[in-house]
């Protein structure tokens, strides 16, 4: 392994008072999409503030970013100095490549309290070692079509529980003929979101947790939505966008970044959407979850880790830059102090004057942290077929989940919860 | 041939029906394979947000120039296209030459271990590329070639498929011709270039098309090797248009459309060679 010898991660070292003042030279940063755009913009500011440094941001594309990163980690060289990795993906890398990244604890550990708890969980390994800093998160809420709700006489503010949601869905369907939400039959649909809302992922304490009472509740809810004819099935991301644009479904339970998609792809629907917190499993339960979000880390093979850290610190641990990335690139900050900025309480014209970012900012602080690990990919495959069995072939949720838990335990060699 | 065509031919009705059925089937096949291209062309002239409309637009829109400007702006399409052309041309010329030489050697020279060597070439075809990925990556890294054009081109110059294809072409090549060239005082290289190569034009033409297409469409290796946006090839650059919550479909469609043009040009160019070579062989019989 280039640089990172043995099985322990290389310590970034340095004193806590060290603000990267000595850093110089050149680093390369890999990212994609709007994140790359944001970093290209702010890299110029960073270079001005730290004369003698060069920050080269490369857009490597999202679709195959992990192929490129994984080969570099296995090969022990060829990676950039700063990598963008999604939060849900970071634990896989920490698990599979324990010496692949710099341990940032001595410099980054002190920021723990400033970041969203759920996001922080994704960047820390065993014993709380910090391997990355969280960048953005995807707090979830319920987007709804104001016109459909008005036509059916349903008040979105009264959707306190998922039962209320189902009842409203039935009424809206009677009044407008629209279904309630769009799901993709080729993935696990809203199951991961519903699980995180109840504070768990597919694993709990390293054990398989796909047949817990919470999981049964989540999948039963999905089956009820299906059985009442409230689900419109569309394939993939494009299906979701087209279906929403066409008004096939009247709500979308999803993350804050969906506001960007609505603005970009459906300008003609301006004024027709509103946002309320997710319905809860109980009236006073948690009203949000998380989808997406990313982190920045320094691979152990970097030859300029100090400058890499200085750039990450500059980008993520200050209110000004975080808010500017929310404003310009729509990246919702995991850095909590940024959520108090007046920009978040500004009324949004697209949403008929509602201050939607404020809704997400309030919810962001309550996202339950969950466990991700290196077996997530295996779990996802098994869960997709379990969900399909229930939704499309009418299997019993409890039985399907129990069988999925057995399969997953065998596939991963992990024990089962309970 | 002409006399036959002019004379009124009586065709059995059942046979004629069969012929129409075949034509209908072929026409349907043509439509099925052309519609994606048509859609690509239409989509390239609309904004992405229009493409999500349903029903999707069926006629060309007016955003072609906007999309082109954006493509140039976001991924530097001109530069990227040039990179792809350069890499593919250099690779195709070198690789075809090497394949032809190796194939010729394996077919026409008798030497100890020839069968073994041929077996070894065959065996490399059985190794899946995924297995080679990491070791090859480490090799490139150790010579400091990551993010260079030669790292994209060099590892695949000796292409076992090409070598075998050319060897098959040379096996039936008459030894007498080689002998007479030698008697006339031609050296080995000259014999190869002036006597042998012109006779295997059809195979060479096919190989050039195959090799160029493979390099032109090659994605994962250039993606792994190239780390600067101004060195990207077309597939790698187009890949960056797919984001997490935003996909620039109109840009993708336009870029893909433009990327097929050089391939078509090459195909038309070498198709004539291809046919000429075939006919030449037939007459010589």
XYZ file of C-alpha atoms in Angstrom:
703
model
C 0.000 0.000 0.000
C 1.419 3.325 -1.030
C 2.217 5.209 2.125
C -0.194 3.505 4.460
C 1.766 0.550 5.768
C 0.366 -2.217 7.942
C -3.291 -2.500 8.716
C -3.687 0.610 10.819
C -4.680 3.892 9.227
C -1.998 6.504 8.933
C -2.485 9.342 11.375
C -2.763 12.783 9.871
C -0.879 14.026 12.936
C -0.388 17.697 13.699
C -1.400 19.855 16.601
C -4.915 21.065 17.160
C -3.747 24.637 16.887
C -2.309 23.860 13.473
C -4.644 25.579 11.022
C -2.928 24.319 7.900
C -0.869 27.487 7.753
C 2.233 25.619 6.684
C 0.473 23.782 3.911
C 1.726 24.430 0.393
C 2.100 22.753 -2.979
C -0.555 21.092 -5.065
C -3.486 18.752 -4.471
C -6.008 17.069 -6.717
C -9.648 16.626 -5.735
C -12.079 14.139 -7.267
C -15.764 14.823 -7.272
C -18.819 14.908 -9.540
C -21.807 16.917 -10.618
C -22.732 20.009 -8.599
C -20.242 19.070 -5.877
C -17.396 19.362 -8.376
C -18.792 22.678 -9.548
C -18.917 23.986 -5.994
C -15.334 22.962 -5.294
C -14.021 24.377 -8.569
C -15.533 27.704 -7.563
C -14.251 27.725 -3.984
C -10.823 26.317 -4.868
C -9.999 29.714 -6.418
C -10.826 31.470 -3.140
C -8.717 28.957 -1.235
C -5.728 29.482 -3.527
C -5.960 33.242 -3.068
C -6.000 32.859 0.681
C -3.111 30.418 0.689
C -0.595 31.725 -1.832
C 1.635 29.048 -3.319
C -1.066 26.383 -3.325
C -2.868 24.810 -6.259
C -6.125 22.904 -5.926
C -7.067 20.950 -9.037
C -10.683 19.763 -8.960
C -11.529 16.974 -11.434
C -15.063 15.885 -12.296
C -14.777 12.082 -12.552
C -18.529 11.547 -13.071
C -20.799 9.854 -10.560
C -21.752 6.692 -12.431
C -18.370 4.975 -12.199
C -16.668 7.006 -9.505
C -16.517 4.037 -7.145
C -14.892 1.803 -9.785
C -12.154 4.358 -10.155
C -11.755 4.869 -6.412
C -11.856 1.152 -5.577
C -9.191 0.260 -8.147
C -7.003 3.068 -6.803
C -7.449 1.830 -3.235
C -6.641 -1.755 -4.246
C -3.735 -0.685 -6.417
C -2.351 1.503 -3.650
C -1.728 4.490 -5.888
C -3.200 6.771 -8.492
C -5.855 8.371 -6.306
C -6.449 12.087 -5.772
C -5.587 13.795 -2.473
C -9.213 14.487 -1.611
C -12.058 12.150 -2.561
C -15.797 12.681 -2.516
C -17.551 9.587 -1.168
C -21.233 9.307 -0.351
C -22.016 9.018 3.335
C -23.759 5.680 2.965
C -20.724 4.394 1.043
C -17.969 5.600 3.361
C -18.488 2.837 5.980
C -17.977 0.221 3.233
C -14.617 1.722 2.399
C -13.610 2.094 6.028
C -14.523 -1.577 6.522
C -12.847 -2.906 3.371
C -9.773 -0.662 3.348
C -8.924 0.040 6.987
C -5.566 1.481 6.000
C -6.810 3.190 2.871
C -7.507 6.579 4.437
C -5.832 9.041 6.713
C -7.131 9.022 10.257
C -8.246 12.620 10.653
C -9.174 12.356 14.324
C -6.416 14.601 15.690
C -7.418 17.473 13.412
C -11.052 16.799 12.628
C -12.330 15.147 15.783
C -13.113 18.439 17.472
C -15.758 19.247 14.827
C -17.896 16.276 15.855
C -20.436 18.439 17.641
C -20.850 20.792 14.689
C -22.080 18.166 12.271
C -25.359 16.377 11.960
C -25.228 13.240 14.156
C -26.416 10.892 11.422
C -23.816 12.177 8.980
C -21.064 12.064 11.609
C -21.851 8.422 12.212
C -21.021 7.616 8.578
C -17.509 9.100 8.781
C -16.382 7.474 12.001
C -14.976 3.972 12.323
C -14.434 1.810 15.375
C -13.449 3.686 18.547
C -14.756 6.912 17.013
C -11.801 7.420 14.669
C -12.671 10.065 12.081
C -11.971 9.177 8.428
C -13.796 11.962 6.610
C -15.815 15.114 7.195
C -19.496 15.143 6.247
C -20.400 17.574 3.498
C -24.077 17.534 2.611
C -27.052 15.531 3.847
C -30.489 14.694 2.516
C -33.065 15.341 5.240
C -36.419 13.949 4.108
C -39.874 15.476 4.045
C -43.064 15.091 2.080
C -43.414 17.106 -1.134
C -47.035 17.457 -2.186
C -49.026 18.993 -5.028
C -50.934 21.923 -3.545
C -53.532 21.866 -6.350
C -54.377 18.177 -5.907
C -54.664 18.511 -2.141
C -56.921 21.548 -2.498
C -59.129 19.771 -5.039
C -59.595 16.847 -2.646
C -60.016 19.100 0.378
C -57.123 17.533 2.261
C -55.005 19.638 4.619
C -51.381 18.494 4.291
C -50.589 19.848 7.768
C -52.834 17.177 9.261
C -50.808 14.278 7.862
C -49.291 13.411 11.224
C -48.976 9.673 10.788
C -48.575 7.258 7.900
C -52.167 6.147 8.582
C -53.308 9.732 7.967
C -51.224 9.659 4.810
C -52.964 6.539 3.523
C -56.410 7.908 4.326
C -55.552 11.157 2.527
C -54.251 9.148 -0.426
C -57.551 7.327 -0.772
C -59.499 10.612 -0.701
C -57.217 12.307 -3.218
C -57.462 9.348 -5.545
C -61.255 9.482 -5.399
C -61.297 13.224 -6.053
C -58.559 13.567 -8.667
C -57.770 10.060 -9.916
C -54.116 10.583 -9.000
C -52.068 8.029 -7.152
C -50.265 8.957 -3.970
C -46.607 8.258 -4.681
C -44.188 6.831 -7.226
C -42.052 3.810 -6.428
C -39.493 1.878 -8.421
C -40.104 -1.871 -8.519
C -36.422 -2.497 -9.279
C -35.181 -1.145 -5.953
C -36.295 -1.359 -2.344
C -38.482 1.743 -2.739
C -39.014 3.790 0.389
C -37.976 0.957 2.719
C -34.510 2.316 3.667
C -36.048 5.727 4.317
C -38.775 4.235 6.512
C -36.190 2.201 8.417
C -33.936 5.157 9.107
C -36.950 7.140 10.256
C -37.304 4.458 12.949
C -33.624 4.606 13.758
C -32.238 1.564 12.015
C -30.698 0.337 8.791
C -30.400 -3.256 7.594
C -27.999 -3.846 10.488
C -27.967 -3.085 14.208
C -24.825 -3.449 16.293
C -23.241 -5.510 13.514
C -26.183 -7.900 13.422
C -28.724 -8.486 10.698
C -31.817 -6.427 11.549
C -34.074 -6.755 8.529
C -36.875 -8.567 10.379
C -37.254 -6.312 13.409
C -40.756 -5.093 14.365
C -39.778 -1.725 12.841
C -38.924 -3.374 9.526
C -42.196 -5.304 9.548
C -44.058 -2.048 10.208
C -42.285 -0.324 7.325
C -42.887 -3.074 4.798
C -46.493 -3.539 5.924
C -47.046 0.161 5.314
C -45.633 -0.190 1.812
C -47.890 -3.180 1.144
C -50.947 -1.263 2.338
C -50.094 1.589 -0.032
C -49.839 -0.943 -2.830
C -52.994 -2.849 -1.922
C -55.050 0.336 -1.870
C -53.829 1.148 -5.375
C -51.947 4.254 -4.267
C -48.571 3.385 -5.798
C -47.580 4.319 -9.325
C -44.650 2.161 -10.446
C -42.044 3.840 -12.613
C -38.569 2.677 -13.455
C -35.528 4.450 -12.065
C -34.672 8.091 -11.704
C -36.044 9.081 -15.107
C -39.370 7.449 -14.315
C -39.612 9.368 -11.066
C -38.890 12.682 -12.792
C -41.244 12.046 -15.736
C -44.010 10.726 -13.486
C -43.780 13.716 -11.159
C -43.696 16.157 -14.055
C -46.812 14.567 -15.466
C -48.586 14.610 -12.129
C -49.056 10.829 -12.003
C -48.597 10.958 -8.244
C -49.463 13.694 -5.847
C -46.710 13.368 -3.215
C -43.014 12.529 -3.155
C -41.476 11.539 0.187
C -37.837 12.379 -0.413
C -34.830 14.512 0.424
C -34.042 18.237 0.362
C -32.063 17.983 -2.879
C -35.276 17.157 -4.753
C -36.014 20.914 -4.699
C -33.161 21.319 -7.220
C -34.637 18.673 -9.511
C -38.059 20.330 -9.391
C -36.564 23.731 -10.217
C -34.436 22.390 -13.088
C -36.710 19.869 -14.739
C -40.206 21.190 -14.008
C -40.110 24.979 -14.193
C -43.677 24.918 -15.528
C -44.972 23.481 -12.234
C -43.840 26.508 -10.252
C -46.237 27.281 -7.433
C -47.768 23.791 -7.396
C -45.599 22.156 -4.746
C -45.413 22.437 -0.988
C -43.401 20.628 1.696
C -44.467 19.220 5.074
C -42.562 16.944 7.466
C -42.783 13.218 6.754
C -45.739 11.494 8.387
C -44.605 9.663 11.541
C -45.079 6.080 12.653
C -46.715 7.605 15.717
C -48.182 11.091 16.002
C -45.288 12.265 18.161
C -42.633 10.163 16.372
C -39.668 11.284 14.296
C -40.837 13.113 11.194
C -37.801 12.814 8.960
C -35.155 10.479 7.587
C -32.171 10.789 5.263
C -31.453 9.994 1.625
C -28.036 10.712 0.163
C -25.354 13.088 1.294
C -21.623 12.906 0.851
C -18.313 13.259 2.652
C -14.720 14.273 1.886
C -11.773 12.076 2.835
C -8.000 11.903 2.313
C -6.655 8.580 0.956
C -3.592 7.204 2.744
C -1.555 7.392 -0.454
C -1.855 11.206 -0.653
C 1.513 12.902 -0.664
C 0.160 16.208 0.581
C -2.309 15.289 3.320
C -1.828 18.591 5.191
C -2.949 20.685 2.254
C -5.749 18.190 1.578
C -6.959 18.627 5.140
C -6.603 22.404 4.962
C -8.853 22.461 1.902
C -11.477 20.188 3.493
C -11.421 22.322 6.615
C -11.790 25.509 4.577
C -14.672 24.079 2.582
C -16.722 22.373 5.261
C -16.102 23.870 8.703
C -17.266 27.416 8.087
C -20.686 28.922 7.770
C -19.914 31.194 4.809
C -18.786 28.524 2.381
C -21.437 26.029 3.444
C -24.207 28.564 2.920
C -22.761 29.655 -0.413
C -22.767 26.017 -1.595
C -26.401 25.671 -0.537
C -27.319 28.864 -2.371
C -25.366 28.278 -5.547
C -25.216 24.506 -5.908
C -28.089 23.314 -3.727
C -25.881 21.249 -1.379
C -27.720 20.989 1.922
C -25.081 21.379 4.679
C -24.429 18.722 7.307
C -22.665 21.539 9.211
C -25.296 22.581 11.741
C -24.210 26.217 12.394
C -24.929 26.935 8.724
C -28.572 26.003 9.211
C -29.192 29.188 11.243
C -28.372 31.403 8.288
C -31.181 33.780 7.254
C -30.990 32.363 3.724
C -32.732 29.217 4.924
C -35.780 31.077 6.171
C -36.180 32.986 2.898
C -39.437 32.398 1.051
C -39.061 30.354 -2.113
C -40.947 31.583 -5.121
C -41.036 28.119 -6.715
C -42.907 26.772 -3.697
C -45.541 29.497 -3.765
C -43.737 31.529 -1.119
C -43.161 28.714 1.371
C -39.774 28.758 3.158
C -39.092 25.115 2.348
C -35.416 25.104 3.326
C -36.509 26.080 6.800
C -38.664 22.940 6.996
C -35.627 20.822 6.109
C -33.345 22.745 8.468
C -35.657 22.030 11.398
C -35.902 18.365 10.452
C -32.166 17.962 9.809
C -31.308 18.059 13.497
C -33.518 15.027 14.192
C -32.274 12.578 11.572
C -31.672 9.308 13.420
C -28.119 8.010 12.952
C -27.989 4.506 11.522
C -25.394 1.891 10.894
C -23.837 1.370 7.480
C -21.202 -1.274 6.857
C -19.363 -3.190 4.195
C -22.187 -5.664 3.705
C -24.674 -2.997 2.611
C -24.454 -4.077 -1.022
C -25.346 -7.692 -0.183
C -28.180 -6.517 2.064
C -29.573 -4.250 -0.647
C -29.735 -7.096 -3.191
C -31.551 -9.396 -0.801
C -33.944 -6.682 0.346
C -34.914 -5.714 -3.196
C -36.150 -9.215 -3.870
C -37.895 -9.347 -0.495
C -39.708 -6.060 -1.192
C -40.636 -7.213 -4.689
C -42.032 -10.458 -3.316
C -44.330 -8.503 -1.019
C -45.329 -5.683 -3.336
C -45.685 -7.518 -6.631
C -46.383 -11.111 -5.630
C -48.433 -10.479 -2.506
C -46.219 -12.287 0.021
C -46.674 -11.674 3.732
C -44.264 -8.943 4.937
C -43.247 -10.717 8.138
C -42.515 -14.011 6.404
C -40.645 -12.303 3.566
C -38.468 -10.354 5.996
C -37.717 -13.405 8.107
C -36.549 -15.297 5.059
C -34.497 -12.268 3.955
C -32.876 -12.125 7.394
C -31.921 -15.801 7.155
C -30.406 -15.292 3.698
C -28.520 -12.195 4.767
C -27.155 -13.870 7.882
C -25.856 -16.744 5.753
C -24.439 -14.457 3.096
C -22.560 -12.250 5.553
C -21.800 -14.675 8.395
C -23.445 -12.260 10.818
C -25.819 -13.064 13.634
C -29.435 -11.960 13.622
C -30.937 -9.475 16.037
C -33.222 -11.077 18.700
C -26.859 -11.585 -64.793
C -28.395 -8.679 -66.775
C -30.211 -10.980 -69.182
C -31.775 -12.825 -66.317
C -32.998 -9.681 -64.678
C -34.588 -8.317 -67.862
C -36.525 -11.430 -68.737
C -39.909 -11.589 -67.042
C -39.472 -14.157 -64.364
C -42.424 -16.142 -63.206
C -42.184 -16.657 -59.538
C -44.355 -19.072 -57.727
C -46.966 -17.069 -55.701
C -46.071 -18.795 -52.448
C -42.458 -17.953 -53.036
C -43.311 -14.351 -53.798
C -45.326 -14.091 -50.592
C -42.350 -15.514 -48.771
C -40.135 -12.896 -50.318
C -42.459 -10.099 -49.193
C -42.554 -11.560 -45.736
C -38.762 -11.492 -45.608
C -38.717 -7.878 -46.777
C -41.330 -6.893 -44.238
C -39.311 -8.590 -41.539
C -36.135 -6.809 -42.635
C -37.944 -3.470 -42.791
C -39.210 -3.979 -39.260
C -35.675 -4.808 -38.191
C -34.385 -1.635 -39.840
C -37.007 0.474 -38.071
C -36.195 -1.098 -34.730
C -32.491 -0.393 -35.126
C -32.916 3.101 -36.542
C -35.453 4.471 -34.075
C -32.929 4.813 -31.222
C -30.724 6.885 -33.543
C -33.682 9.010 -34.551
C -34.555 9.550 -30.901
C -30.948 10.435 -30.147
C -31.014 13.043 -32.913
C -34.338 14.485 -31.786
C -33.347 14.527 -28.121
C -30.154 16.380 -29.007
C -32.254 19.335 -30.131
C -34.365 19.721 -26.987
C -33.713 20.805 -23.409
C -33.467 18.029 -20.828
C -36.586 19.246 -19.089
C -38.540 18.846 -22.375
C -37.356 15.255 -22.674
C -39.122 14.383 -19.431
C -42.430 15.521 -20.909
C -44.868 12.857 -21.835
C -45.477 12.085 -24.548
C -41.854 12.916 -25.359
C -41.222 15.315 -28.262
C -41.261 13.546 -31.623
C -40.047 16.413 -33.802
C -36.715 18.233 -33.655
C -36.658 21.260 -31.371
C -34.638 24.440 -31.535
C -32.071 23.886 -28.786
C -29.313 22.233 -30.799
C -26.932 25.183 -30.656
C -27.624 25.783 -26.955
C -26.845 22.152 -26.220
C -23.702 22.298 -28.315
C -22.506 25.416 -26.520
C -23.192 23.836 -23.137
C -21.406 20.647 -24.132
C -18.357 22.665 -25.142
C -18.616 24.709 -21.956
C -19.023 21.863 -19.438
C -16.785 19.138 -20.849
C -14.781 20.931 -23.565
C -16.259 18.679 -26.216
C -13.938 19.804 -29.041
C -10.830 18.948 -27.087
C -12.288 15.694 -25.871
C -13.229 14.651 -29.396
C -9.707 15.416 -30.558
C -8.291 13.285 -27.723
C -10.506 10.386 -28.725
C -9.583 10.656 -32.394
C -5.871 10.870 -31.598
C -5.898 7.914 -29.227
C -8.040 5.767 -31.499
C -6.013 6.511 -34.645
C -2.616 5.892 -33.040
C -3.889 2.776 -31.363
C -5.535 1.417 -34.508
C -2.504 1.978 -36.740
C -0.002 0.471 -34.304
C -2.212 -2.356 -33.137
C -3.243 -3.403 -36.656
C 0.367 -3.403 -37.778
C 1.457 -5.478 -34.799
C -1.423 -7.906 -35.301
C -0.598 -8.301 -38.965
C 3.095 -8.889 -38.249
C 2.446 -11.381 -35.461
C -0.201 -13.155 -37.480
C 2.153 -13.378 -40.440
C 4.953 -14.724 -38.284
C 2.732 -17.340 -36.675
C 1.329 -18.446 -40.013
C 4.348 -18.406 -42.288
C 7.527 -18.910 -40.273
C 8.436 -22.331 -38.966
C 10.204 -22.150 -35.648
C 10.470 -24.115 -32.447
C 7.587 -23.419 -30.075
C 5.284 -21.938 -32.681
C 2.338 -24.045 -31.573
C 3.038 -23.173 -27.957
C 3.179 -19.480 -28.777
C -0.088 -19.689 -30.658
C -1.613 -21.483 -27.676
C -0.352 -18.757 -25.374
C -1.931 -16.057 -27.541
C -5.188 -17.996 -27.484
C -4.966 -18.426 -23.735
C -4.735 -14.686 -23.108
C -8.152 -14.352 -24.708
C -9.631 -16.437 -21.910
C -8.509 -14.105 -19.117
C -11.304 -11.739 -18.169
C -10.295 -8.091 -18.237
C -11.449 -7.558 -14.641
C -8.667 -9.847 -13.457
C -6.035 -7.774 -15.225
C -7.413 -4.437 -14.070
C -5.599 -3.984 -10.775
C -2.200 -5.479 -11.767
C -2.197 -3.458 -14.977
C -3.120 -0.360 -12.989
C -0.219 -0.989 -10.629
C 2.147 -1.437 -13.571
C 1.092 1.879 -15.046
C 1.386 3.559 -11.656
C 4.876 2.163 -11.070
C 6.202 3.649 -14.308
C 4.439 6.924 -13.538
C 2.126 6.776 -16.534
C -1.158 7.429 -14.763
C -2.923 10.332 -16.452
C -1.024 9.919 -19.733
C -2.168 8.985 -23.225
C 0.376 6.191 -23.582
C -1.153 4.409 -20.573
C -4.432 4.265 -22.492
C -2.866 3.042 -25.742
C 0.142 0.853 -24.981
C -1.207 -2.003 -22.805
C -3.595 -3.148 -25.514
C -1.462 -2.848 -28.643
C -0.830 -6.586 -28.894
C -4.368 -7.760 -29.297
C -4.836 -11.533 -29.345
C -8.060 -11.356 -31.327
C -6.359 -9.310 -34.034
C -3.360 -11.637 -34.142
C -5.554 -14.688 -34.593
C -7.716 -12.962 -37.186
C -4.656 -12.017 -39.226
C -3.063 -15.433 -38.787
C -6.152 -17.080 -40.277
C -5.855 -14.679 -43.200
C -2.226 -15.609 -43.788
C -2.512 -19.380 -43.423
C -3.960 -19.806 -46.927
C -1.540 -17.353 -48.450
C 0.411 -19.224 -51.175
C 3.989 -19.957 -50.130
C 4.999 -19.839 -53.805
C 4.372 -16.127 -53.864
C 6.677 -15.605 -50.897
C 9.335 -17.792 -52.462
C 9.241 -15.958 -55.765
C 9.504 -12.636 -53.925
C 12.548 -13.915 -52.094
C 14.097 -15.222 -55.331
C 13.548 -11.779 -56.846
C 15.715 -10.439 -54.052
C 13.071 -8.826 -51.865
C 13.943 -8.612 -48.169
C 11.552 -9.918 -45.497
C 10.167 -6.493 -44.600
C 9.650 -5.514 -48.188
C 7.956 -8.824 -48.921
C 5.664 -8.202 -45.975
C 4.709 -4.654 -46.889
C 4.545 -4.921 -50.659
C 3.535 -8.483 -51.385
C 1.742 -9.862 -48.366
C -0.154 -6.943 -46.839
C -1.958 -5.844 -50.043
C -3.344 -9.359 -50.373
C -4.979 -9.411 -46.963
C -6.761 -6.092 -47.311
C -10.193 -7.540 -46.471
C -8.993 -8.935 -43.144
C -6.973 -5.814 -42.468
C -9.978 -3.620 -43.242
C -12.149 -5.623 -40.874
C -9.457 -5.508 -38.204
C -9.088 -1.736 -38.518
C -12.814 -1.257 -38.075
C -12.901 -3.621 -35.085
C -9.896 -2.075 -33.402
C -10.985 1.489 -33.952
C -14.467 0.766 -32.643
C -13.150 -1.033 -29.585
C -10.804 1.823 -28.678
C -13.368 4.499 -29.543
C -15.966 2.974 -27.236
C -13.540 1.853 -24.585
C -14.585 3.293 -21.249
C -13.365 1.689 -18.078
C -9.635 1.717 -18.836
C -9.453 5.362 -20.012
C -11.622 6.256 -16.994
C -9.106 4.624 -14.666
C -6.037 6.056 -16.385
C -7.035 9.640 -17.169
C -7.271 12.076 -14.275
C -7.389 15.443 -16.037
C -10.539 16.675 -17.691
C -8.580 17.973 -20.677
C -7.205 14.501 -21.355
C -10.562 12.694 -21.184
C -11.870 10.683 -24.122
C -15.453 11.134 -25.312
C -17.032 8.257 -23.304
C -15.270 9.331 -20.098
C -16.266 12.962 -20.555
C -19.890 12.116 -21.400
C -20.028 10.010 -18.259
C -19.523 13.127 -16.149
C -22.853 14.471 -17.419
C -24.630 11.894 -15.265
C -24.909 13.294 -11.770
C -26.658 12.203 -8.618
C -29.777 14.325 -8.815
C -29.361 15.728 -12.291
C -28.682 14.054 -15.625
C -27.976 16.235 -18.651
C -29.763 13.993 -21.146
C -29.842 16.433 -24.034
C -26.081 16.965 -23.687
C -25.542 13.205 -23.468
C -27.637 12.587 -26.573
C -25.902 15.279 -28.580
C -22.484 14.093 -27.473
C -23.311 10.477 -28.297
C -24.680 11.498 -31.672
C -21.545 13.448 -32.535
C -19.414 10.583 -31.261
C -20.950 8.142 -33.749
C -20.064 10.320 -36.758
C -16.331 9.437 -36.933
C -17.237 5.751 -36.621
C -19.656 6.013 -39.528
C -17.102 7.846 -41.631
C -14.522 5.170 -40.921
C -16.944 2.430 -41.737
C -17.931 3.973 -45.071
C -14.269 4.513 -45.925
C -13.196 0.964 -45.172
C -16.337 -0.661 -46.467
C -15.159 0.146 -50.013
C -11.750 -1.343 -49.243
C -13.494 -4.322 -47.823
C -15.547 -4.964 -50.954
C -12.621 -4.226 -53.299
C -10.488 -6.717 -51.432
C -13.159 -9.385 -51.619
C -13.665 -8.935 -55.357
C -9.922 -8.922 -56.017
C -9.680 -12.284 -54.338
C -12.612 -13.649 -56.315
C -11.135 -12.755 -59.714
C -7.715 -14.116 -58.894
C -9.421 -17.348 -57.727
